Amino acid sequence: MIAVLRRELGSYFKGVLGYLLAAFLLVFAGIYTMAYNLSGYCNNFEYVLDAISFIYLIAVPIISMRSLAEERKQKTDQLLYALPVRLSAVVIGKYLGMLCVLLLPVGIMSLYPLLLSRWGTISFANAYGALFAFFLLGASLLAIGLFISSITESQVAAAIITLLAMLLLYFMSGLASFVSTDSSASLIALCVLALIFAVILQILTKNPIISIGVGAAAVTALFAWHAADPDVFSGLFPEMMNAVSVFERFETFVGGVFDLTAIVYYLSVIAVFLFLTVQSMEKRRWSE
């Protein structure tokens, strides 16, 4: 794992990519700190983090697109399979390398509240709580990007798919609000999600019997549940989307609440997508 981590850090920081990404994030952090805290006379640094969270829509695809997709394209992933370590260690090593790229600008931003405290009163608890959640938000998105990179062979394809996934997650709460609170609307939306999950399962397993069976079973179960108790579905889909939105979870920290459930949620997202990445690599390893 350490060897993989060193290789990843070298690929980011022996060139200019890691420094450019850090500079990119810090430029926007500086602009919004100037606008909110200095020019706007606001002592809430967490508002800056909330404003620049959209940067992840750009940064995450760039950081994660080459992690595994390029390995598959150049066939160097065979070297990873031949390493005397478990694939989980390889995945964790690559993931930690991406976290280091994110940790660099976040570490520098941790100095901002200390500097701002010279000109006013800063709530360090709120500022650093939000900064910690900001890092966890980025970490969870990077885990998703790593998984997407593991199922593609092109950096461009990985970047585009990751960007679309980030856009969906960013606007998830807003899009969910357009869905009617009527029970039938939630039923249709959940059936669509079940079919999307079946498609993802088909991509991962390449087994149409399993994917079609899971999709059909999920849709059948939803219709049966709706027939038995339709009132449960009233407003269910918007509530679920707000509950699973990674960006919506971050808003609680911006509001000054240190939400332990959100931290558990972020860690769960990271664990699930790292597990899926390992399974994706294991499947490719034994299919060749």
mmCIF file of N, CA, C and O in Angstrom, residues 18-111:
data_model
loop_
_atom_site.group_PDB
_atom_site.id
_atom_site.type_symbol
_atom_site.label_atom_id
_atom_site.label_comp_id
_atom_site.label_asym_id
_atom_site.label_seq_id
_atom_site.Cartn_x
_atom_site.Cartn_y
_atom_site.Cartn_z
ATOM 1 N N GLY A 18 -0.928 18.339 -9.090
ATOM 2 C CA GLY A 18 -1.316 18.492 -7.702
ATOM 3 C C GLY A 18 -1.262 19.927 -7.241
ATOM 4 O O GLY A 18 -2.164 20.409 -6.535
ATOM 5 N N TYR A 19 -0.224 20.645 -7.654
ATOM 6 C CA TYR A 19 -0.075 22.048 -7.247
ATOM 7 C C TYR A 19 -1.106 22.937 -7.935
ATOM 8 O O TYR A 19 -1.620 23.888 -7.332
ATOM 9 N N LEU A 20 -1.416 22.642 -9.194
ATOM 10 C CA LEU A 20 -2.429 23.423 -9.906
ATOM 11 C C LEU A 20 -3.804 23.255 -9.273
ATOM 12 O O LEU A 20 -4.557 24.222 -9.129
ATOM 13 N N LEU A 21 -4.130 22.027 -8.891
ATOM 14 C CA LEU A 21 -5.416 21.785 -8.254
ATOM 15 C C LEU A 21 -5.499 22.496 -6.903
ATOM 16 O O LEU A 21 -6.531 23.070 -6.558
ATOM 17 N N ALA A 22 -4.407 22.444 -6.145
ATOM 18 C CA ALA A 22 -4.386 23.134 -4.857
ATOM 19 C C ALA A 22 -4.523 24.642 -5.059
ATOM 20 O O ALA A 22 -5.295 25.306 -4.349
ATOM 21 N N ALA A 23 -3.797 25.177 -6.026
ATOM 22 C CA ALA A 23 -3.876 26.609 -6.311
ATOM 23 C C ALA A 23 -5.270 27.002 -6.778
ATOM 24 O O ALA A 23 -5.802 28.058 -6.402
ATOM 25 N N PHE A 24 -5.876 26.149 -7.599
ATOM 26 C CA PHE A 24 -7.225 26.401 -8.110
ATOM 27 C C PHE A 24 -8.223 26.541 -6.966
ATOM 28 O O PHE A 24 -9.032 27.477 -6.922
ATOM 29 N N LEU A 25 -8.146 25.629 -6.006
ATOM 30 C CA LEU A 25 -9.058 25.668 -4.865
ATOM 31 C C LEU A 25 -8.766 26.867 -3.973
ATOM 32 O O LEU A 25 -9.692 27.547 -3.488
ATOM 33 N N LEU A 26 -7.497 27.169 -3.774
ATOM 34 C CA LEU A 26 -7.134 28.273 -2.896
ATOM 35 C C LEU A 26 -7.477 29.634 -3.496
ATOM 36 O O LEU A 26 -7.796 30.571 -2.755
ATOM 37 N N VAL A 27 -7.424 29.745 -4.810
ATOM 38 C CA VAL A 27 -7.808 31.004 -5.459
ATOM 39 C C VAL A 27 -9.267 31.322 -5.165
ATOM 40 O O VAL A 27 -9.614 32.444 -4.775
ATOM 41 N N PHE A 28 -10.136 30.340 -5.336
ATOM 42 C CA PHE A 28 -11.557 30.569 -5.064
ATOM 43 C C PHE A 28 -11.802 30.790 -3.577
ATOM 44 O O PHE A 28 -12.638 31.621 -3.202
ATOM 45 N N ALA A 29 -11.067 30.052 -2.724
ATOM 46 C CA ALA A 29 -11.204 30.265 -1.287
ATOM 47 C C ALA A 29 -10.799 31.688 -0.914
ATOM 48 O O ALA A 29 -11.453 32.341 -0.091
ATOM 49 N N GLY A 30 -9.723 32.178 -1.540
ATOM 50 C CA GLY A 30 -9.277 33.546 -1.267
ATOM 51 C C GLY A 30 -10.270 34.589 -1.751
ATOM 52 O O GLY A 30 -10.544 35.577 -1.048
ATOM 53 N N ILE A 31 -10.840 34.359 -2.926
ATOM 54 C CA ILE A 31 -11.816 35.311 -3.472
ATOM 55 C C ILE A 31 -13.044 35.410 -2.576
ATOM 56 O O ILE A 31 -13.514 36.508 -2.236
ATOM 57 N N TYR A 32 -13.561 34.266 -2.171
ATOM 58 C CA TYR A 32 -14.771 34.275 -1.344
ATOM 59 C C TYR A 32 -14.485 34.723 0.084
ATOM 60 O O TYR A 32 -15.357 35.306 0.733
ATOM 61 N N THR A 33 -13.283 34.475 0.585
ATOM 62 C CA THR A 33 -12.918 35.000 1.903
ATOM 63 C C THR A 33 -12.864 36.520 1.868
ATOM 64 O O THR A 33 -13.329 37.190 2.799
ATOM 65 N N MET A 34 -12.328 37.054 0.792
ATOM 66 C CA MET A 34 -12.299 38.507 0.622
ATOM 67 C C MET A 34 -13.717 39.070 0.541
ATOM 68 O O MET A 34 -14.046 40.076 1.184
ATOM 69 N N ALA A 35 -14.575 38.387 -0.242
ATOM 70 C CA ALA A 35 -15.929 38.892 -0.452
ATOM 71 C C ALA A 35 -16.793 38.778 0.802
ATOM 72 O O ALA A 35 -17.510 39.728 1.162
ATOM 73 N N TYR A 36 -16.722 37.651 1.474
ATOM 74 C CA TYR A 36 -17.597 37.417 2.629
ATOM 75 C C TYR A 36 -17.032 38.014 3.915
ATOM 76 O O TYR A 36 -17.731 38.736 4.631
ATOM 77 N N ASN A 37 -15.778 37.669 4.227
ATOM 78 C CA ASN A 37 -15.236 37.993 5.542
ATOM 79 C C ASN A 37 -14.600 39.369 5.630
ATOM 80 O O ASN A 37 -14.768 40.062 6.645
ATOM 81 N N LEU A 38 -13.851 39.758 4.609
ATOM 82 C CA LEU A 38 -13.142 41.034 4.680
ATOM 83 C C LEU A 38 -13.990 42.189 4.156
ATOM 84 O O LEU A 38 -14.254 43.152 4.870
ATOM 85 N N SER A 39 -14.437 42.070 2.918
ATOM 86 C CA SER A 39 -15.259 43.149 2.356
ATOM 87 C C SER A 39 -16.671 43.139 2.914
ATOM 88 O O SER A 39 -17.296 44.188 3.092
ATOM 89 N N GLY A 40 -17.206 41.936 3.170
ATOM 90 C CA GLY A 40 -18.582 41.835 3.661
ATOM 91 C C GLY A 40 -18.712 41.921 5.167
ATOM 92 O O GLY A 40 -19.834 41.873 5.688
ATOM 93 N N TYR A 41 -17.599 42.042 5.887
ATOM 94 C CA TYR A 41 -17.598 42.164 7.355
ATOM 95 C C TYR A 41 -18.388 41.020 8.020
ATOM 96 O O TYR A 41 -19.135 41.233 8.961
ATOM 97 N N CYS A 42 -18.194 39.827 7.516
ATOM 98 C CA CYS A 42 -18.864 38.642 8.067
ATOM 99 C C CYS A 42 -17.823 37.790 8.779
ATOM 100 O O CYS A 42 -16.739 37.558 8.246
ATOM 101 N N ASN A 43 -18.131 37.348 9.985
ATOM 102 C CA ASN A 43 -17.153 36.578 10.760
ATOM 103 C C ASN A 43 -17.395 35.071 10.681
ATOM 104 O O ASN A 43 -16.883 34.312 11.514
ATOM 105 N N ASN A 44 -18.167 34.618 9.697
ATOM 106 C CA ASN A 44 -18.467 33.195 9.532
ATOM 107 C C ASN A 44 -17.661 32.626 8.370
ATOM 108 O O ASN A 44 -18.059 32.726 7.209
ATOM 109 N N PHE A 45 -16.537 31.992 8.700
ATOM 110 C CA PHE A 45 -15.703 31.395 7.657
ATOM 111 C C PHE A 45 -16.401 30.210 7.005
ATOM 112 O O PHE A 45 -16.127 29.876 5.845
ATOM 113 N N GLU A 46 -17.328 29.583 7.720
ATOM 114 C CA GLU A 46 -18.039 28.437 7.155
ATOM 115 C C GLU A 46 -18.864 28.814 5.927
ATOM 116 O O GLU A 46 -19.124 27.968 5.067
ATOM 117 N N TYR A 47 -19.265 30.094 5.829
ATOM 118 C CA TYR A 47 -20.008 30.534 4.642
ATOM 119 C C TYR A 47 -19.123 30.480 3.393
ATOM 120 O O TYR A 47 -19.606 30.229 2.289
ATOM 121 N N VAL A 48 -17.831 30.707 3.589
ATOM 122 C CA VAL A 48 -16.887 30.609 2.474
ATOM 123 C C VAL A 48 -16.826 29.174 1.969
ATOM 124 O O VAL A 48 -16.865 28.918 0.760
ATOM 125 N N LEU A 49 -16.740 28.241 2.890
ATOM 126 C CA LEU A 49 -16.678 26.829 2.507
ATOM 127 C C LEU A 49 -17.947 26.397 1.790
ATOM 128 O O LEU A 49 -17.902 25.615 0.831
ATOM 129 N N ASP A 50 -19.083 26.892 2.246
ATOM 130 C CA ASP A 50 -20.350 26.572 1.586
ATOM 131 C C ASP A 50 -20.358 27.125 0.169
ATOM 132 O O ASP A 50 -20.812 26.458 -0.771
ATOM 133 N N ALA A 51 -19.827 28.322 -0.013
ATOM 134 C CA ALA A 51 -19.842 28.964 -1.331
ATOM 135 C C ALA A 51 -18.912 28.273 -2.319
ATOM 136 O O ALA A 51 -19.206 28.239 -3.520
ATOM 137 N N ILE A 52 -17.797 27.731 -1.831
ATOM 138 C CA ILE A 52 -16.828 27.123 -2.759
ATOM 139 C C ILE A 52 -17.008 25.608 -2.894
ATOM 140 O O ILE A 52 -16.200 24.963 -3.559
ATOM 141 N N SER A 53 -18.049 25.056 -2.289
ATOM 142 C CA SER A 53 -18.248 23.604 -2.395
ATOM 143 C C SER A 53 -18.482 23.168 -3.837
ATOM 144 O O SER A 53 -18.220 22.012 -4.187
ATOM 145 N N PHE A 54 -18.938 24.098 -4.689
ATOM 146 C CA PHE A 54 -19.147 23.756 -6.104
ATOM 147 C C PHE A 54 -17.833 23.431 -6.813
ATOM 148 O O PHE A 54 -17.845 22.808 -7.880
ATOM 149 N N ILE A 55 -16.704 23.833 -6.231
ATOM 150 C CA ILE A 55 -15.401 23.560 -6.828
ATOM 151 C C ILE A 55 -15.183 22.059 -6.992
ATOM 152 O O ILE A 55 -14.495 21.602 -7.909
ATOM 153 N N TYR A 56 -15.793 21.273 -6.115
ATOM 154 C CA TYR A 56 -15.647 19.821 -6.210
ATOM 155 C C TYR A 56 -16.192 19.271 -7.527
ATOM 156 O O TYR A 56 -15.781 18.191 -7.960
ATOM 157 N N LEU A 57 -17.131 19.976 -8.136
ATOM 158 C CA LEU A 57 -17.678 19.527 -9.419
ATOM 159 C C LEU A 57 -16.583 19.459 -10.480
ATOM 160 O O LEU A 57 -16.661 18.649 -11.410
ATOM 161 N N ILE A 58 -15.580 20.312 -10.338
ATOM 162 C CA ILE A 58 -14.473 20.365 -11.297
ATOM 163 C C ILE A 58 -13.269 19.587 -10.779
ATOM 164 O O ILE A 58 -12.635 18.819 -11.514
ATOM 165 N N ALA A 59 -12.953 19.777 -9.508
ATOM 166 C CA ALA A 59 -11.727 19.196 -8.950
ATOM 167 C C ALA A 59 -11.783 17.676 -8.866
ATOM 168 O O ALA A 59 -10.806 16.998 -9.197
ATOM 169 N N VAL A 60 -12.915 17.125 -8.445
ATOM 170 C CA VAL A 60 -13.004 15.672 -8.254
ATOM 171 C C VAL A 60 -12.809 14.904 -9.561
ATOM 172 O O VAL A 60 -12.039 13.934 -9.602
ATOM 173 N N PRO A 61 -13.480 15.288 -10.676
ATOM 174 C CA PRO A 61 -13.219 14.567 -11.930
ATOM 175 C C PRO A 61 -11.763 14.639 -12.378
ATOM 176 O O PRO A 61 -11.220 13.663 -12.896
ATOM 177 N N ILE A 62 -11.117 15.794 -12.166
ATOM 178 C CA ILE A 62 -9.723 15.942 -12.594
ATOM 179 C C ILE A 62 -8.803 15.070 -11.752
ATOM 180 O O ILE A 62 -7.886 14.426 -12.264
ATOM 181 N N ILE A 63 -9.042 15.028 -10.439
ATOM 182 C CA ILE A 63 -8.180 14.245 -9.557
ATOM 183 C C ILE A 63 -8.354 12.750 -9.793
ATOM 184 O O ILE A 63 -7.380 11.985 -9.831
ATOM 185 N N SER A 64 -9.601 12.316 -9.955
ATOM 186 C CA SER A 64 -9.883 10.877 -9.971
ATOM 187 C C SER A 64 -9.850 10.239 -11.353
ATOM 188 O O SER A 64 -9.746 9.014 -11.454
ATOM 189 N N MET A 65 -9.913 11.024 -12.428
ATOM 190 C CA MET A 65 -10.121 10.441 -13.754
ATOM 191 C C MET A 65 -8.987 9.507 -14.188
ATOM 192 O O MET A 65 -9.209 8.532 -14.897
ATOM 193 N N ARG A 66 -7.761 9.790 -13.751
ATOM 194 C CA ARG A 66 -6.628 9.016 -14.212
ATOM 195 C C ARG A 66 -6.233 7.894 -13.256
ATOM 196 O O ARG A 66 -5.375 7.074 -13.576
ATOM 197 N N SER A 67 -6.865 7.824 -12.103
ATOM 198 C CA SER A 67 -6.403 6.916 -11.055
ATOM 199 C C SER A 67 -6.388 5.451 -11.492
ATOM 200 O O SER A 67 -5.397 4.754 -11.312
ATOM 201 N N LEU A 68 -7.480 4.986 -12.079
ATOM 202 C CA LEU A 68 -7.538 3.591 -12.525
ATOM 203 C C LEU A 68 -7.855 3.459 -14.009
ATOM 204 O O LEU A 68 -7.463 2.466 -14.632
ATOM 205 N N ALA A 69 -8.555 4.442 -14.572
ATOM 206 C CA ALA A 69 -8.913 4.359 -15.995
ATOM 207 C C ALA A 69 -7.672 4.316 -16.881
ATOM 208 O O ALA A 69 -7.593 3.535 -17.832
ATOM 209 N N GLU A 70 -6.680 5.137 -16.553
ATOM 210 C CA GLU A 70 -5.463 5.160 -17.364
ATOM 211 C C GLU A 70 -4.667 3.869 -17.198
ATOM 212 O O GLU A 70 -4.017 3.410 -18.139
ATOM 213 N N GLU A 71 -4.725 3.302 -15.989
ATOM 214 C CA GLU A 71 -4.040 2.017 -15.765
ATOM 215 C C GLU A 71 -4.621 0.949 -16.690
ATOM 216 O O GLU A 71 -3.890 0.149 -17.279
ATOM 217 N N ARG A 72 -5.940 0.925 -16.821
ATOM 218 C CA ARG A 72 -6.586 -0.070 -17.668
ATOM 219 C C ARG A 72 -6.289 0.180 -19.136
ATOM 220 O O ARG A 72 -6.072 -0.759 -19.907
ATOM 221 N N LYS A 73 -6.269 1.457 -19.529
ATOM 222 C CA LYS A 73 -6.022 1.785 -20.935
ATOM 223 C C LYS A 73 -4.622 1.367 -21.359
ATOM 224 O O LYS A 73 -4.415 0.834 -22.453
ATOM 225 N N GLN A 74 -3.621 1.640 -20.494
ATOM 226 C CA GLN A 74 -2.243 1.318 -20.818
ATOM 227 C C GLN A 74 -1.859 -0.117 -20.414
ATOM 228 O O GLN A 74 -0.703 -0.502 -20.577
ATOM 229 N N LYS A 75 -2.817 -0.869 -19.878
ATOM 230 C CA LYS A 75 -2.588 -2.253 -19.448
ATOM 231 C C LYS A 75 -1.600 -2.371 -18.302
ATOM 232 O O LYS A 75 -1.099 -3.469 -18.023
ATOM 233 N N THR A 76 -1.334 -1.263 -17.624
ATOM 234 C CA THR A 76 -0.442 -1.335 -16.462
ATOM 235 C C THR A 76 -1.178 -1.828 -15.224
ATOM 236 O O THR A 76 -0.540 -2.048 -14.178
ATOM 237 N N ASP A 77 -2.491 -1.988 -15.350
ATOM 238 C CA ASP A 77 -3.223 -2.540 -14.221
ATOM 239 C C ASP A 77 -2.816 -3.993 -13.946
ATOM 240 O O ASP A 77 -3.000 -4.497 -12.842
ATOM 241 N N GLN A 78 -2.243 -4.645 -14.979
ATOM 242 C CA GLN A 78 -1.760 -6.012 -14.775
ATOM 243 C C GLN A 78 -0.630 -6.040 -13.748
ATOM 244 O O GLN A 78 -0.471 -7.022 -13.023
ATOM 245 N N LEU A 79 0.139 -4.970 -13.694
ATOM 246 C CA LEU A 79 1.198 -4.880 -12.687
ATOM 247 C C LEU A 79 0.604 -4.769 -11.285
ATOM 248 O O LEU A 79 1.165 -5.308 -10.323
ATOM 249 N N LEU A 80 -0.516 -4.053 -11.178
ATOM 250 C CA LEU A 80 -1.171 -3.932 -9.887
ATOM 251 C C LEU A 80 -1.686 -5.284 -9.412
ATOM 252 O O LEU A 80 -1.591 -5.622 -8.234
ATOM 253 N N TYR A 81 -2.226 -6.067 -10.355
ATOM 254 C CA TYR A 81 -2.729 -7.386 -9.992
ATOM 255 C C TYR A 81 -1.592 -8.323 -9.578
ATOM 256 O O TYR A 81 -1.806 -9.258 -8.807
ATOM 257 N N ALA A 82 -0.396 -8.056 -10.109
ATOM 258 C CA ALA A 82 0.746 -8.931 -9.816
ATOM 259 C C ALA A 82 1.469 -8.552 -8.527
ATOM 260 O O ALA A 82 2.350 -9.287 -8.075
ATOM 261 N N LEU A 83 1.109 -7.426 -7.934
ATOM 262 C CA LEU A 83 1.779 -7.012 -6.702
ATOM 263 C C LEU A 83 1.471 -7.995 -5.568
ATOM 264 O O LEU A 83 0.380 -8.550 -5.489
ATOM 265 N N PRO A 84 2.448 -8.212 -4.693
ATOM 266 C CA PRO A 84 2.238 -9.154 -3.579
ATOM 267 C C PRO A 84 1.417 -8.549 -2.447
ATOM 268 O O PRO A 84 1.756 -8.698 -1.263
ATOM 269 N N VAL A 85 0.380 -7.827 -2.789
ATOM 270 C CA VAL A 85 -0.524 -7.236 -1.797
ATOM 271 C C VAL A 85 -1.950 -7.457 -2.277
ATOM 272 O O VAL A 85 -2.197 -7.724 -3.452
ATOM 273 N N ARG A 86 -2.890 -7.313 -1.369
ATOM 274 C CA ARG A 86 -4.289 -7.465 -1.725
ATOM 275 C C ARG A 86 -4.761 -6.255 -2.510
ATOM 276 O O ARG A 86 -4.227 -5.141 -2.346
ATOM 277 N N LEU A 87 -5.758 -6.451 -3.352
ATOM 278 C CA LEU A 87 -6.271 -5.345 -4.155
ATOM 279 C C LEU A 87 -6.866 -4.241 -3.285
ATOM 280 O O LEU A 87 -6.859 -3.074 -3.671
ATOM 281 N N SER A 88 -7.364 -4.617 -2.133
ATOM 282 C CA SER A 88 -7.894 -3.594 -1.229
ATOM 283 C C SER A 88 -6.799 -2.622 -0.811
ATOM 284 O O SER A 88 -7.028 -1.418 -0.688
ATOM 285 N N ALA A 89 -5.566 -3.135 -0.610
ATOM 286 C CA ALA A 89 -4.440 -2.264 -0.255
ATOM 287 C C ALA A 89 -4.068 -1.353 -1.415
ATOM 288 O O ALA A 89 -3.703 -0.191 -1.215
ATOM 289 N N VAL A 90 -4.173 -1.872 -2.651
ATOM 290 C CA VAL A 90 -3.892 -1.052 -3.836
ATOM 291 C C VAL A 90 -4.904 0.083 -3.943
ATOM 292 O O VAL A 90 -4.550 1.246 -4.172
ATOM 293 N N VAL A 91 -6.181 -0.252 -3.755
ATOM 294 C CA VAL A 91 -7.241 0.753 -3.838
ATOM 295 C C VAL A 91 -7.074 1.807 -2.750
ATOM 296 O O VAL A 91 -7.187 3.019 -3.007
ATOM 297 N N ILE A 92 -6.782 1.366 -1.538
ATOM 298 C CA ILE A 92 -6.603 2.319 -0.438
ATOM 299 C C ILE A 92 -5.390 3.205 -0.687
ATOM 300 O O ILE A 92 -5.407 4.408 -0.409
ATOM 301 N N GLY A 93 -4.317 2.631 -1.229
ATOM 302 C CA GLY A 93 -3.135 3.432 -1.544
ATOM 303 C C GLY A 93 -3.438 4.517 -2.555
ATOM 304 O O GLY A 93 -3.015 5.672 -2.403
ATOM 305 N N LYS A 94 -4.175 4.172 -3.604
ATOM 306 C CA LYS A 94 -4.550 5.166 -4.617
ATOM 307 C C LYS A 94 -5.489 6.217 -4.015
ATOM 308 O O LYS A 94 -5.380 7.412 -4.307
ATOM 309 N N TYR A 95 -6.401 5.755 -3.174
ATOM 310 C CA TYR A 95 -7.351 6.685 -2.559
ATOM 311 C C TYR A 95 -6.637 7.662 -1.621
ATOM 312 O O TYR A 95 -6.925 8.866 -1.614
ATOM 313 N N LEU A 96 -5.704 7.163 -0.838
ATOM 314 C CA LEU A 96 -4.947 8.042 0.061
ATOM 315 C C LEU A 96 -4.127 9.063 -0.724
ATOM 316 O O LEU A 96 -3.950 10.203 -0.280
ATOM 317 N N GLY A 97 -3.639 8.659 -1.903
ATOM 318 C CA GLY A 97 -2.913 9.606 -2.743
ATOM 319 C C GLY A 97 -3.803 10.757 -3.166
ATOM 320 O O GLY A 97 -3.383 11.933 -3.155
ATOM 321 N N MET A 98 -5.055 10.464 -3.530
ATOM 322 C CA MET A 98 -5.990 11.517 -3.905
ATOM 323 C C MET A 98 -6.352 12.384 -2.705
ATOM 324 O O MET A 98 -6.501 13.611 -2.829
ATOM 325 N N LEU A 99 -6.460 11.758 -1.528
ATOM 326 C CA LEU A 99 -6.767 12.542 -0.330
ATOM 327 C C LEU A 99 -5.651 13.527 -0.007
ATOM 328 O O LEU A 99 -5.910 14.631 0.480
ATOM 329 N N CYS A 100 -4.409 13.130 -0.271
ATOM 330 C CA CYS A 100 -3.283 14.039 -0.020
ATOM 331 C C CYS A 100 -3.364 15.272 -0.919
ATOM 332 O O CYS A 100 -2.997 16.376 -0.493
ATOM 333 N N VAL A 101 -3.825 15.076 -2.151
ATOM 334 C CA VAL A 101 -4.001 16.221 -3.061
ATOM 335 C C VAL A 101 -5.035 17.173 -2.490
ATOM 336 O O VAL A 101 -4.876 18.399 -2.555
ATOM 337 N N LEU A 102 -6.097 16.638 -1.911
ATOM 338 C CA LEU A 102 -7.132 17.477 -1.311
ATOM 339 C C LEU A 102 -6.673 18.073 0.012
ATOM 340 O O LEU A 102 -7.016 19.214 0.346
ATOM 341 N N LEU A 103 -5.877 17.313 0.761
ATOM 342 C CA LEU A 103 -5.443 17.760 2.081
ATOM 343 C C LEU A 103 -4.539 18.986 2.015
ATOM 344 O O LEU A 103 -4.533 19.807 2.936
ATOM 345 N N LEU A 104 -3.786 19.127 0.923
ATOM 346 C CA LEU A 104 -2.873 20.263 0.795
ATOM 347 C C LEU A 104 -3.612 21.599 0.850
ATOM 348 O O LEU A 104 -3.306 22.443 1.709
ATOM 349 N N PRO A 105 -4.598 21.862 -0.016
ATOM 350 C CA PRO A 105 -5.298 23.151 0.085
ATOM 351 C C PRO A 105 -6.151 23.266 1.349
ATOM 352 O O PRO A 105 -6.264 24.363 1.918
ATOM 353 N N VAL A 106 -6.738 22.153 1.811
ATOM 354 C CA VAL A 106 -7.553 22.220 3.021
ATOM 355 C C VAL A 106 -6.679 22.568 4.227
ATOM 356 O O VAL A 106 -7.078 23.332 5.104
ATOM 357 N N GLY A 107 -5.462 22.010 4.255
ATOM 358 C CA GLY A 107 -4.545 22.344 5.337
ATOM 359 C C GLY A 107 -4.169 23.815 5.342
ATOM 360 O O GLY A 107 -4.080 24.440 6.405
ATOM 361 N N ILE A 108 -3.964 24.375 4.152
ATOM 362 C CA ILE A 108 -3.646 25.810 4.064
ATOM 363 C C ILE A 108 -4.847 26.646 4.478
ATOM 364 O O ILE A 108 -4.708 27.655 5.189
ATOM 365 N N MET A 109 -6.048 26.214 4.081
ATOM 366 C CA MET A 109 -7.259 26.953 4.458
ATOM 367 C C MET A 109 -7.514 26.918 5.949
ATOM 368 O O MET A 109 -8.228 27.779 6.481
ATOM 369 N N SER A 110 -6.943 25.925 6.645
ATOM 370 C CA SER A 110 -7.132 25.862 8.094
ATOM 371 C C SER A 110 -6.485 27.050 8.806
ATOM 372 O O SER A 110 -6.784 27.319 9.971
ATOM 373 N N LEU A 111 -5.594 27.749 8.095
ATOM 374 C CA LEU A 111 -4.954 28.934 8.675
ATOM 375 C C LEU A 111 -5.830 30.175 8.552
ATOM 376 O O LEU A 111 -5.617 31.161 9.261
#
